[in-house]
Coordinates of C-alpha atoms in Angstrom, one line a residue:
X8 CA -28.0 8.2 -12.0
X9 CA -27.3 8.7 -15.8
X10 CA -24.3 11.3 -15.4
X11 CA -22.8 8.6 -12.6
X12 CA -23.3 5.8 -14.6
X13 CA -22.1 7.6 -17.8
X14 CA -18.7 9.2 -16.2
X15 CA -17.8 5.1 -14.3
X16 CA -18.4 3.9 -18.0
X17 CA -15.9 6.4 -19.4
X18 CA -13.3 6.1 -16.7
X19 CA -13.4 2.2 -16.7
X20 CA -13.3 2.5 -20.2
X21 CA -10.2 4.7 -20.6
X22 CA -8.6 2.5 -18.0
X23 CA -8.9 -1.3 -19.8
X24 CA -7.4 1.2 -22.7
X25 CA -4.5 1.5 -21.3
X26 CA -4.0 -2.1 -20.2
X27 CA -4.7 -3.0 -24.1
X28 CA -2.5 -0.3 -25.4
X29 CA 0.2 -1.8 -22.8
X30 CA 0.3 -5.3 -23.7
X31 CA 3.1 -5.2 -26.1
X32 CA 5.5 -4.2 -23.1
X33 CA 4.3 -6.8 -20.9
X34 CA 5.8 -9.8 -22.7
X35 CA 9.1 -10.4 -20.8
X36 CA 9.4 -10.8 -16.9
X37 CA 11.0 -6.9 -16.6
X38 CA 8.0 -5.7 -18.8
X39 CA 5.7 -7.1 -17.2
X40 CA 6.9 -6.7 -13.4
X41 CA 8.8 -3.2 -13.7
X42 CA 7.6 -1.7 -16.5
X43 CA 11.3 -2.5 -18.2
X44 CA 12.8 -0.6 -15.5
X45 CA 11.8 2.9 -17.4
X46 CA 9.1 4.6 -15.9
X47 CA 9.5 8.0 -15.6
X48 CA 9.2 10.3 -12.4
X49 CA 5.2 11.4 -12.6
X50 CA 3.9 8.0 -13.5
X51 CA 6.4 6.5 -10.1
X52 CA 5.2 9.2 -8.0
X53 CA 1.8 8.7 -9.1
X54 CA 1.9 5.3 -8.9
X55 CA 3.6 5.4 -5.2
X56 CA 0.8 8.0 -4.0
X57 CA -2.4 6.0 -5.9
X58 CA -1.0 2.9 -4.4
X59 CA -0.7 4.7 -0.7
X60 CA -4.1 5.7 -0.7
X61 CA -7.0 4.1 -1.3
X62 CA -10.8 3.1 -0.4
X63 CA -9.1 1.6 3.2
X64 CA -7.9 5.6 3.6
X65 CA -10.9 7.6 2.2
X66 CA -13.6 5.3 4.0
X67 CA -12.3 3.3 6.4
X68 CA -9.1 5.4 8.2
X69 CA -10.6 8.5 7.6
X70 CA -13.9 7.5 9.1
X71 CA -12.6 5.4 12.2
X72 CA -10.2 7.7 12.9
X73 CA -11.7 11.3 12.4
X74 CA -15.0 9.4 14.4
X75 CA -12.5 8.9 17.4
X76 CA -9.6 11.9 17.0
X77 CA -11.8 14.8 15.4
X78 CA -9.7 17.3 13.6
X79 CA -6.9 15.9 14.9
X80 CA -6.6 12.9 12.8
X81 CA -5.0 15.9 9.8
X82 CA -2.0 14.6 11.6
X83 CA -2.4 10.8 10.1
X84 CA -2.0 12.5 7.1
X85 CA 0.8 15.0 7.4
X86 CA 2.7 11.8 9.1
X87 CA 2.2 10.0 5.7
X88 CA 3.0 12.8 3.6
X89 CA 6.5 13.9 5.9
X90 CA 7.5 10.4 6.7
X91 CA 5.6 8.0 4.3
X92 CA 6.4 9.8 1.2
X93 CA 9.2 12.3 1.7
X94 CA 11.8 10.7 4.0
X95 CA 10.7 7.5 2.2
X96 CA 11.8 8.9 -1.1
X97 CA 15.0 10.4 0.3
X98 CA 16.4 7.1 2.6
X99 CA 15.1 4.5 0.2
X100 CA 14.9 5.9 -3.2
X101 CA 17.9 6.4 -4.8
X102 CA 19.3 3.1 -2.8
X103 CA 16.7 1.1 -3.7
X104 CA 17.0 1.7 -7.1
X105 CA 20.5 1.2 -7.7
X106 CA 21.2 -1.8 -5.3
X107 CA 18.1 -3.7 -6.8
X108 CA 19.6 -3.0 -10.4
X109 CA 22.9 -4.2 -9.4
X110 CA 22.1 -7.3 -8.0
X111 CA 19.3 -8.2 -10.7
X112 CA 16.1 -7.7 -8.1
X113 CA 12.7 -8.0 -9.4
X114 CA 10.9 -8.3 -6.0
X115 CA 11.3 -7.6 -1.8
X116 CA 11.9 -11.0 -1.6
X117 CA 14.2 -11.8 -4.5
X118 CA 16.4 -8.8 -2.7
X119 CA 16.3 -11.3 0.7
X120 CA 17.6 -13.6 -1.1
X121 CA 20.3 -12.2 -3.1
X122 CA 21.3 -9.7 -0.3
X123 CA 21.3 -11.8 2.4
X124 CA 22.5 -14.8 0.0
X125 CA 19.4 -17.1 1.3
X126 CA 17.0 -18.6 -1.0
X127 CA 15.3 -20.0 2.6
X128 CA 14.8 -16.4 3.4
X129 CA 13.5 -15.4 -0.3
X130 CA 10.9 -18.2 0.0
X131 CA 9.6 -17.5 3.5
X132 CA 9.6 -13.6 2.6
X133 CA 7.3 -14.8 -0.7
X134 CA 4.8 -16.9 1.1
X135 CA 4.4 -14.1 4.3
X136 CA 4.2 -11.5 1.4
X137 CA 1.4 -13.5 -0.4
X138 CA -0.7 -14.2 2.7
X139 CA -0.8 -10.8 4.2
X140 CA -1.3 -8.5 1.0
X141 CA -4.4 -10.6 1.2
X142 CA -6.5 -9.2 4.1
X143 CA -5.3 -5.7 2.8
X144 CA -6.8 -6.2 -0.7
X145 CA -9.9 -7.6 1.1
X146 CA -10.2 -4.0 2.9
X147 CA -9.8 -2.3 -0.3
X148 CA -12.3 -4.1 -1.6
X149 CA -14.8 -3.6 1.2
X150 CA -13.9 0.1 0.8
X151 CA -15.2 0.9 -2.6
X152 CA -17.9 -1.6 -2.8
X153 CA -19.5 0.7 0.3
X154 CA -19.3 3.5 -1.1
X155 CA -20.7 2.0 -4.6
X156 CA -22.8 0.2 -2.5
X157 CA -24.3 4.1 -1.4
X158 CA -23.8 5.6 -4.7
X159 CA -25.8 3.4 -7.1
X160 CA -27.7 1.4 -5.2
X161 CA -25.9 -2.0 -6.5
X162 CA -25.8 -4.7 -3.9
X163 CA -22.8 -4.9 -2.2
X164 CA -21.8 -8.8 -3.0
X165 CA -22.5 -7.4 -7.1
X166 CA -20.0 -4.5 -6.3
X167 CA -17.0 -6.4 -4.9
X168 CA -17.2 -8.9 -7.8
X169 CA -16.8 -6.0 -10.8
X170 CA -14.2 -4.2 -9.3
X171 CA -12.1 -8.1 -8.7
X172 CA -13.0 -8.8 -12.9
X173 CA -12.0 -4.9 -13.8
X174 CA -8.8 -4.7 -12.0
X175 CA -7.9 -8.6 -13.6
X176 CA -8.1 -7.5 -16.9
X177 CA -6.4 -4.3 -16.9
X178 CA -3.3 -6.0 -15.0
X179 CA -3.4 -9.1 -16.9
X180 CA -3.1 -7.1 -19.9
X181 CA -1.0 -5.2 -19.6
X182 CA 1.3 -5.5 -16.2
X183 CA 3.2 -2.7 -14.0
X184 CA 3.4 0.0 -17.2
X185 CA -0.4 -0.2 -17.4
X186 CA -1.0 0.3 -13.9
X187 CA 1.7 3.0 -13.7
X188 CA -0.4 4.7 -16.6
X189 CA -4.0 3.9 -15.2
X190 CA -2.2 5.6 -12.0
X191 CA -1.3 8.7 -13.4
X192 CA -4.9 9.1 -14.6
X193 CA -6.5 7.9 -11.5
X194 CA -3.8 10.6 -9.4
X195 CA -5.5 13.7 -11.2
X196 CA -8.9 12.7 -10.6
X197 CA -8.0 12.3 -6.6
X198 CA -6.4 15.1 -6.7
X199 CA -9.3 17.1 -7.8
X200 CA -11.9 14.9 -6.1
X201 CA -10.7 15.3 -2.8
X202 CA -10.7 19.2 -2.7
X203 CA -14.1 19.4 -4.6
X204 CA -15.6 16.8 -1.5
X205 CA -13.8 18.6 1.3
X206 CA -15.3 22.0 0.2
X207 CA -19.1 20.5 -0.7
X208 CA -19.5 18.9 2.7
X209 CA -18.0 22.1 4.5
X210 CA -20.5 24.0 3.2
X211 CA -23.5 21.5 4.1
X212 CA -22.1 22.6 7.8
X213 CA -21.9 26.4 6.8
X214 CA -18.5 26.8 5.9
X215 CA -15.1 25.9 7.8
X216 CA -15.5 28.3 11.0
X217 CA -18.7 27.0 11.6
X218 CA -18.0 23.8 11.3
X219 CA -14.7 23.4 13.6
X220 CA -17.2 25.6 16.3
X221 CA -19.9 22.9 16.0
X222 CA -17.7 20.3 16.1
X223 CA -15.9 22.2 19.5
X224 CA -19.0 22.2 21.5
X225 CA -19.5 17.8 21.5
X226 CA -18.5 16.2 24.2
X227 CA -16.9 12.0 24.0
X228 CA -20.8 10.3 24.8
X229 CA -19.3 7.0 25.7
X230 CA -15.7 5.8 27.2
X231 CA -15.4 3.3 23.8
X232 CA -16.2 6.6 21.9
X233 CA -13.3 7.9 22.9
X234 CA -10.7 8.7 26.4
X235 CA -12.6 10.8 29.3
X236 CA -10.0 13.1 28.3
X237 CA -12.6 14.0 25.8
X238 CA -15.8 14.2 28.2
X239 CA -15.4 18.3 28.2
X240 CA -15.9 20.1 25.1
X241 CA -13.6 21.1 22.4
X242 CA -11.7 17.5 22.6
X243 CA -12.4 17.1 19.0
X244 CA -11.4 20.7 17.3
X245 CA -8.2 20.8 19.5
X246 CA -5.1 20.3 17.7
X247 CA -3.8 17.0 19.4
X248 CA -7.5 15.8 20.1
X249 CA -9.0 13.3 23.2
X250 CA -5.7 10.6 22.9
X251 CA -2.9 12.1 21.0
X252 CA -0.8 8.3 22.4
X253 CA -3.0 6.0 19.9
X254 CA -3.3 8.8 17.2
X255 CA 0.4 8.8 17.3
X256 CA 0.8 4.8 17.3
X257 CA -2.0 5.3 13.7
X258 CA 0.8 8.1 12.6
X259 CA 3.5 4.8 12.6
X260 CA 1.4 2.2 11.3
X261 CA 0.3 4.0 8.3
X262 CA 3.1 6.7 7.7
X263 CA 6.5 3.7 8.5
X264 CA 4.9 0.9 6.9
X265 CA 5.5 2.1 3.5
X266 CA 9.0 1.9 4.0
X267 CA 8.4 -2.4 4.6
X268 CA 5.7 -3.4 1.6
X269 CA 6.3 -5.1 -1.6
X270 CA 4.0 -3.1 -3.5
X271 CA 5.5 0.6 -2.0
X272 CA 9.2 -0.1 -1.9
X273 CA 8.5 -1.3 -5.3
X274 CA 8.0 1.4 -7.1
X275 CA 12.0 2.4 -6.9
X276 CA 12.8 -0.5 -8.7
X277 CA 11.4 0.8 -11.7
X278 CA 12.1 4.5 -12.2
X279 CA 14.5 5.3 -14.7
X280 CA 17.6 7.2 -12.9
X281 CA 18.7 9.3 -10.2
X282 CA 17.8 12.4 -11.9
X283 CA 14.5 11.2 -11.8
X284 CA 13.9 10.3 -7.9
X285 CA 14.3 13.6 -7.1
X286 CA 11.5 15.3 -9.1
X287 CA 9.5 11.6 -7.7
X288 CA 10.3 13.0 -4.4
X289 CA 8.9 16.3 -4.5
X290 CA 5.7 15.3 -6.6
X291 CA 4.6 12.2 -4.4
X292 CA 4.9 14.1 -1.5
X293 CA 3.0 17.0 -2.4
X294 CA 0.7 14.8 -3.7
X295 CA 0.4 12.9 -0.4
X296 CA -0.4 16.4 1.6
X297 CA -3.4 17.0 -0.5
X298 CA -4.6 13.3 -0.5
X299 CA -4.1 11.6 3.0
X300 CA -4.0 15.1 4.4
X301 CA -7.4 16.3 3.1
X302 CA -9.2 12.7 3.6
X303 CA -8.5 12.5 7.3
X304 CA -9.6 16.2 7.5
X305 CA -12.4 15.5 6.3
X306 CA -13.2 12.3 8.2
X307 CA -12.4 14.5 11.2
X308 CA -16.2 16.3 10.6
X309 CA -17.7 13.1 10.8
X310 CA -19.4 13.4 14.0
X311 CA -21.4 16.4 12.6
X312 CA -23.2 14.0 10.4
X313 CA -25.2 12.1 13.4
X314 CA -24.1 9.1 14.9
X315 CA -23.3 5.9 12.1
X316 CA -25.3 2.7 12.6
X317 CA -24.1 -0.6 14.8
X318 CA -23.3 -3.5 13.8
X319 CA -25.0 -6.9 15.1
X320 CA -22.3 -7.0 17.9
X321 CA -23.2 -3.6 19.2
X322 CA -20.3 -1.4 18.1
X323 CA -20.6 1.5 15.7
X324 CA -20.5 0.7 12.2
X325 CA -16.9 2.9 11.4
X326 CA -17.3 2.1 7.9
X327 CA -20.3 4.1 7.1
X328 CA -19.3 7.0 9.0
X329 CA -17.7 8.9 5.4
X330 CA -20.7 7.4 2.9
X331 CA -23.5 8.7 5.2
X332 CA -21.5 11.9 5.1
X333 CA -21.9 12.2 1.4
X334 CA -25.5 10.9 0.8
X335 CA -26.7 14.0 0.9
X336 CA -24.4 15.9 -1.8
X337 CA -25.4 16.1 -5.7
X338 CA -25.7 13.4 -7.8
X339 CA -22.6 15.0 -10.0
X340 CA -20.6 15.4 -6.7
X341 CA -21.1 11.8 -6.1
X342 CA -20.4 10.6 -9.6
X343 CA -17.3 12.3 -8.4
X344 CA -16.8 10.8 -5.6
X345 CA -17.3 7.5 -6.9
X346 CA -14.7 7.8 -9.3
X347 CA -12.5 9.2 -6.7
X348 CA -12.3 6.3 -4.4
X349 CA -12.9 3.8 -7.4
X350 CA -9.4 5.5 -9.1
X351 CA -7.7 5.0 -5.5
X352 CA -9.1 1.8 -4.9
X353 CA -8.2 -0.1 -8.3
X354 CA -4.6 1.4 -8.3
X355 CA -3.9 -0.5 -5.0
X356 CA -5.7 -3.6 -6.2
X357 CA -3.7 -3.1 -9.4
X358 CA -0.5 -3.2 -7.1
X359 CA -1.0 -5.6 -5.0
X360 CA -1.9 -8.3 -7.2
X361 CA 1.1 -7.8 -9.2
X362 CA 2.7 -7.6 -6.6
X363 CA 1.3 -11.0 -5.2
X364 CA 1.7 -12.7 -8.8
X365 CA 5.3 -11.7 -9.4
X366 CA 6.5 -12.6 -5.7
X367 CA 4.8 -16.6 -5.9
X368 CA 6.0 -16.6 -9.9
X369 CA 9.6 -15.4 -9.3
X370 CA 10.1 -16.5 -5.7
X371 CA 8.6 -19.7 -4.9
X372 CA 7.5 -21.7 -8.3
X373 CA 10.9 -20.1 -10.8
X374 CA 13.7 -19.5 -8.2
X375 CA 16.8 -19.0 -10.4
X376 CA 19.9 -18.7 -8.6
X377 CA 21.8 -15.8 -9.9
X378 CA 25.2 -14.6 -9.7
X379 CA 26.5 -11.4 -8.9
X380 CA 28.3 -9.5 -10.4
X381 CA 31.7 -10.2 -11.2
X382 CA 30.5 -13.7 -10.3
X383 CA 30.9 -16.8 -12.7
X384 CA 27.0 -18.0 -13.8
X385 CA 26.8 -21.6 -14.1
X386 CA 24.7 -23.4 -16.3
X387 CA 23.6 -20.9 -18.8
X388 CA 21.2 -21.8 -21.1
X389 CA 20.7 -20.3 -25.0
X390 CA 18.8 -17.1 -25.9
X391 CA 15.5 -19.6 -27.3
X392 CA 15.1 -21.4 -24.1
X393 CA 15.6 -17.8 -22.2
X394 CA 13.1 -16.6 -23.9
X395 CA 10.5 -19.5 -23.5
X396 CA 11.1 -19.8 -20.1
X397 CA 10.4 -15.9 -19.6
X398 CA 6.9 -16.2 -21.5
X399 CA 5.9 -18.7 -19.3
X400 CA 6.7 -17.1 -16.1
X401 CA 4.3 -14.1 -17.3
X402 CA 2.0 -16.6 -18.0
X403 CA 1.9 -17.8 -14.1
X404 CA 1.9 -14.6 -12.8
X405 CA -1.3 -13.7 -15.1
X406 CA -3.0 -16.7 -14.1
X407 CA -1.7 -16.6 -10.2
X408 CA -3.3 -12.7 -10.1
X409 CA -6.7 -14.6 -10.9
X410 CA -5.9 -16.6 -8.3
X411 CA -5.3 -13.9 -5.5
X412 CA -8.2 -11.9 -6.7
X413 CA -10.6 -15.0 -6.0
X414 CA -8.8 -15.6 -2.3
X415 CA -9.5 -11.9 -1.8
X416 CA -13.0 -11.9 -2.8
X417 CA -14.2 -14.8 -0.7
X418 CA -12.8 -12.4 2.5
X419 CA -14.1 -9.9 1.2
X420 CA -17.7 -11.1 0.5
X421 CA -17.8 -11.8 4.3
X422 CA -14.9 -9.5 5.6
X423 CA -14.1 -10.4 9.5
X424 CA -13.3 -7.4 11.1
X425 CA -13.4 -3.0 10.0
X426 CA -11.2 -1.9 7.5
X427 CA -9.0 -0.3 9.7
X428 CA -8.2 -3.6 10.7
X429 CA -7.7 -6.0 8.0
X430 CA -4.5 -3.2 6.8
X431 CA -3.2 -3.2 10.6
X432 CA -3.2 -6.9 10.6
X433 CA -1.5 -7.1 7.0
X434 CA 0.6 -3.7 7.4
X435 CA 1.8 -4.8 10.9
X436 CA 2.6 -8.1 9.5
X437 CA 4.5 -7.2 6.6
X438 CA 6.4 -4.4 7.7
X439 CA 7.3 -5.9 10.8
X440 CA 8.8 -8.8 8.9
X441 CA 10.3 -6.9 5.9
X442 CA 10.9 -3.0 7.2
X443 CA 14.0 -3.2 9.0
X444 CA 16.1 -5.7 7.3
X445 CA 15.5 -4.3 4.0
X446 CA 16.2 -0.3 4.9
X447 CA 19.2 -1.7 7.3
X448 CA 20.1 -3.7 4.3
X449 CA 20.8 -0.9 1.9
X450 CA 22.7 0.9 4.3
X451 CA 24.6 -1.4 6.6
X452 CA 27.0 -3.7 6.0
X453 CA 26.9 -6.0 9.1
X454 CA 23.3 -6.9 9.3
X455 CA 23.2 -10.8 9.3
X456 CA 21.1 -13.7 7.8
X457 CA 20.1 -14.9 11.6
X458 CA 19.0 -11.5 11.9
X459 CA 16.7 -11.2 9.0
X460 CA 15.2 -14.4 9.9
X461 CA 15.0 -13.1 13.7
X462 CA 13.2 -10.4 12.2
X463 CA 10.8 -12.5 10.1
X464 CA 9.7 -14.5 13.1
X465 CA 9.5 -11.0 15.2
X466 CA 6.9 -9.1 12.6
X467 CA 4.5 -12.4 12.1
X468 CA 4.4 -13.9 15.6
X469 CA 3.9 -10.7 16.9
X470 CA 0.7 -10.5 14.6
X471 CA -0.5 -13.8 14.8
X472 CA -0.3 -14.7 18.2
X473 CA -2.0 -11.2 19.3
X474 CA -4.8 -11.9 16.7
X475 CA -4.9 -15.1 18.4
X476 CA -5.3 -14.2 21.6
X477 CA -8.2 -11.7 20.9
X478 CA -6.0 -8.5 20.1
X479 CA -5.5 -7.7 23.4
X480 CA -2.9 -5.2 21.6
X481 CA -5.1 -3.4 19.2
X482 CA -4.1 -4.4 15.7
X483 CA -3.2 -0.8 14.5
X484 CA -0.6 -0.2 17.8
X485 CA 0.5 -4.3 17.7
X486 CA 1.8 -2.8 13.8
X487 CA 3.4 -0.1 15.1
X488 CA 4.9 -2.1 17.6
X489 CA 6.1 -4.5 15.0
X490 CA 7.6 -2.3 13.1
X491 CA 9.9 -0.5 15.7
X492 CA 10.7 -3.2 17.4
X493 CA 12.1 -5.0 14.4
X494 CA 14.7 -2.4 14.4
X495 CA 15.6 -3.4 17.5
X496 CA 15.9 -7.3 16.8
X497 CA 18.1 -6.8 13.7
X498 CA 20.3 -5.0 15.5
X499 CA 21.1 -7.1 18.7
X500 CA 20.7 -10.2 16.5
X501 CA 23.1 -9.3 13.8
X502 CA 26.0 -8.5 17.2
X503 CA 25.9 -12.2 18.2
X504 CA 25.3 -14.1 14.7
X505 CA 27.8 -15.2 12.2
X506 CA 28.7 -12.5 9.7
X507 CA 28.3 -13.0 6.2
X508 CA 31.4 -13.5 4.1
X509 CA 33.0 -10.1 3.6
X510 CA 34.0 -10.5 0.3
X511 CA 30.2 -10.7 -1.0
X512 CA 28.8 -8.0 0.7
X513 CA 31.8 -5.8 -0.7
X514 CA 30.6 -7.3 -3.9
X515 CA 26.8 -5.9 -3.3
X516 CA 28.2 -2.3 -1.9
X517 CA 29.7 -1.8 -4.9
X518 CA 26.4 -0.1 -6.5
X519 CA 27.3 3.2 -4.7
X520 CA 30.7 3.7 -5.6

């Protein structure tokens, strides 16, 4: 108990460090938000990959998923490292980056607005960006506080709480350059914590071979368990497991959604050049192999560690499923554990309040209309007022990340549903709204302002109403469904809506001359 408590001092420590040693960057809206629009490739790539992964990966994914796919569910993780990192870096990098710059984006929804020359759709995007990131945080938070929860015995109420105060301070203090920092710092220790885990529990099964032949010979015990494809033997050590159709729709929710949320696509916004989004590429992806990839094999062993408790309703607890695998490791090995989902977990709670404060600040309470370029500004005001006004806007986002965290915590002090599907709902939600007209939106010029709003109404209705209705869809495939289908209804929509004037979309395309 010492050597845990000693090493969570040290790390939490070194991490409201940097937020103090950050603070004098985080005084203007750009410092504060993107880190001045400066931040190098390892801290982005870092960032993007700490701000993937997370408590709602390691504990709940990994466990739900390896539970029902066995070994199979390695392919949740490849899918995020090929498509949610790679080709993410590749088709949205380096056009993210310089439209955003060009047209004087600080957020997803300021882009809406500016692109699509709506400030109706820049509100609507802040308020459906607000709302959903909350059920995801609330996940997050319910993922480490389990696992803390197993660690050091603290109540689980007393857990949720100092994570919510210790991620507060550190962002408050000092905004996106001290999170991309703590990230950095938070990367290493996953990276190393992840392959120390995987080869610790291994051995409690006697090594690799004889786990994957142990894990061969269990049959599916019930049809909820998992498909009667499964009933024979060796469903679970196969390489496409019992129901390779719903692992695949898991391989789209989790792997396509980064290319739709806030807190992902806005990690371009802020590295420094080209140059440096392709060493991002190759560094966040590799990272992303070793990360997702080894959590989900891991979580695919599972079912070797006896079956996980129900809950009052009668279903299997998924969430315990990866803590009761650890229980019996060292102490030291879970000390490292413990920092390795805390340093996922409070890198995504880092970005997604930020995220949060900046989108209601910037979006919805100071909606400046601004002018292209090339375009006359109206109205300008002197460098003093500028400079006021720009204080007080990273005042409101300081004191509206508060304000998230405390919406978050009362979910998550009595969370509704598993993990798994608080992100579905918020993943499926946001990415089906967002995804396709932003990626369309960098790359063609006919996508319309009917259609982004087409698309809005898509993503969130979808969501909602089949939340509504009981999920008759389940949540992770209603998001997967979401997202490709919004593909769909921006491009039939934008064939028989009113274009947008020529002349200013030229203006936007100019970027990539």
């Amino acid at each position: 108990m010492f050597i845990k408590i000693l090493l969570t001092i040290v790390f939490l420590a070194v991490t409201v460090a940097i937020g103090v040693y950050s603070r004098k960057q985080a005084r203007s809206v750009d410092g504060f938000v993107l880190g001045g629009r400066s931040v190098g490739p390892w801290l982005t790539a870092f960032a993007f990959g700490t701000s993937y992964f997370s408590a709602v990966v390691f504990v709940g994914y990994a466990g739900q998923f390896g539970w029902k796919y066995g070994l199979s569910s390695t392919w949740i993780g490849v899918g995020n490292a090929v498509i949610g990192s790679l080709l993410a870096w590749i088709l949205l990098g380096r056009r993210t980056k310089l439209m955003t710059q060009h047209i004087e984006s600080r957020t997803m929804p300021d882009f809406f607005g500016t692109r699509y020359d709506s400030q109706g759709l820049r509100v609507v995007a802040s308020v459906i960006a607000f709302v959903f990131l909350i059920p995801y945080t609330a996940g997050v938070y319910k993922g480490i506080s389990t696992l803390f929860e197993m660690g050091f015995g603290i109540p689980y109420e007393y857990c949720v709480i100092i994570m919510a105060i210790l991620t507060a301070v550190y962002v408050i203090l000092g905004g996106y350059k001290a999170t991309a920092m703590n990230d950095f710092v938070q990367g290493i220790i996953m990276l190393f914590g992840i392959i120390t885990v995987i080869a610790a529990v291994l051995n409690t099964q006697g090594g690799l071979t004889e786990a994957v032949s142990k894990l061969a010979t269990l049959p599916a015990d019930t049809p909820t368990d998992a498909p009667a494809a499964a009933a024979g033997s060796g469903g679970f050590a196969s390489l496409w497991g019992p129901d390779p159709w719903n692992l695949l729709g898991v391989v789209v929710l989790t792997s396509l959604g980064t290319w739709g949320l806030p807190q992902m696509v806005g990690k371009f916004y802020s590295i420094t050049d080209e140059q440096a989004i392709h060493r991002g590429t190759v560094i966040s992806t590799i990272f992303a192999f070793v990360v997702a990839g080894g959590c989900y094999f891991l979580g695919g062993f599972g079912r070797l560690f006896g079956t996980p408790p129900t809950l009052p309703n009668g279903r299997l607890d998924f969430d315990a499923i990866v803590p009761s695998m650890l229980e019996t490791l060292p102490d030291i090995l879970i000390a490292l554990v413990v920092l390795l989902v805390l340093s996922a977990s409070m890198s995504t709670l880092a970005s997604l309040v930020l995220t949060s404060s900046s989108t209601m600040t910037l979006d919805l309470i100071y909606r400046d209309k601004k002018s292209l370029p090339g375009e006359v500004e109206e109205g300008s005001i002197d460098d003093l007022v500028a400079e006021k006004i720009e204080r007080r806007k990273v005042v409101v986002m300081r004191v509206l990340i508060v304000f998230f965290i405390v919406i978050s915590l009362m979910i998550a002090l009595n969370p509704p549903t598993f993990i798994a599907q608080l992100m579905g709902i918020s993943w499926g939600a946001l990415a089906g709204a967002f995804l396709a007209p932003f990626m369309l939106g960098l790359y063609w010029r006919g996508v319309t302002t009917a259609s982004v709003w087409a698309c809005f109404v898509w993503g969130v209705g979808l969501t909602v109403v089949n939340m509504l209705v009981g999920n008759p869809i389940n949540p992770i495939n209603c998001g997967a469904i979401a997202m490709v289908g919004g593909f769909v209804v921006v491009l039939i929509a934008s064939l028989f809506t009113p274009k947008m004037s020529r002349e200013r979309v030229n203006q936007i395309f100019e970027c990539y001359k």
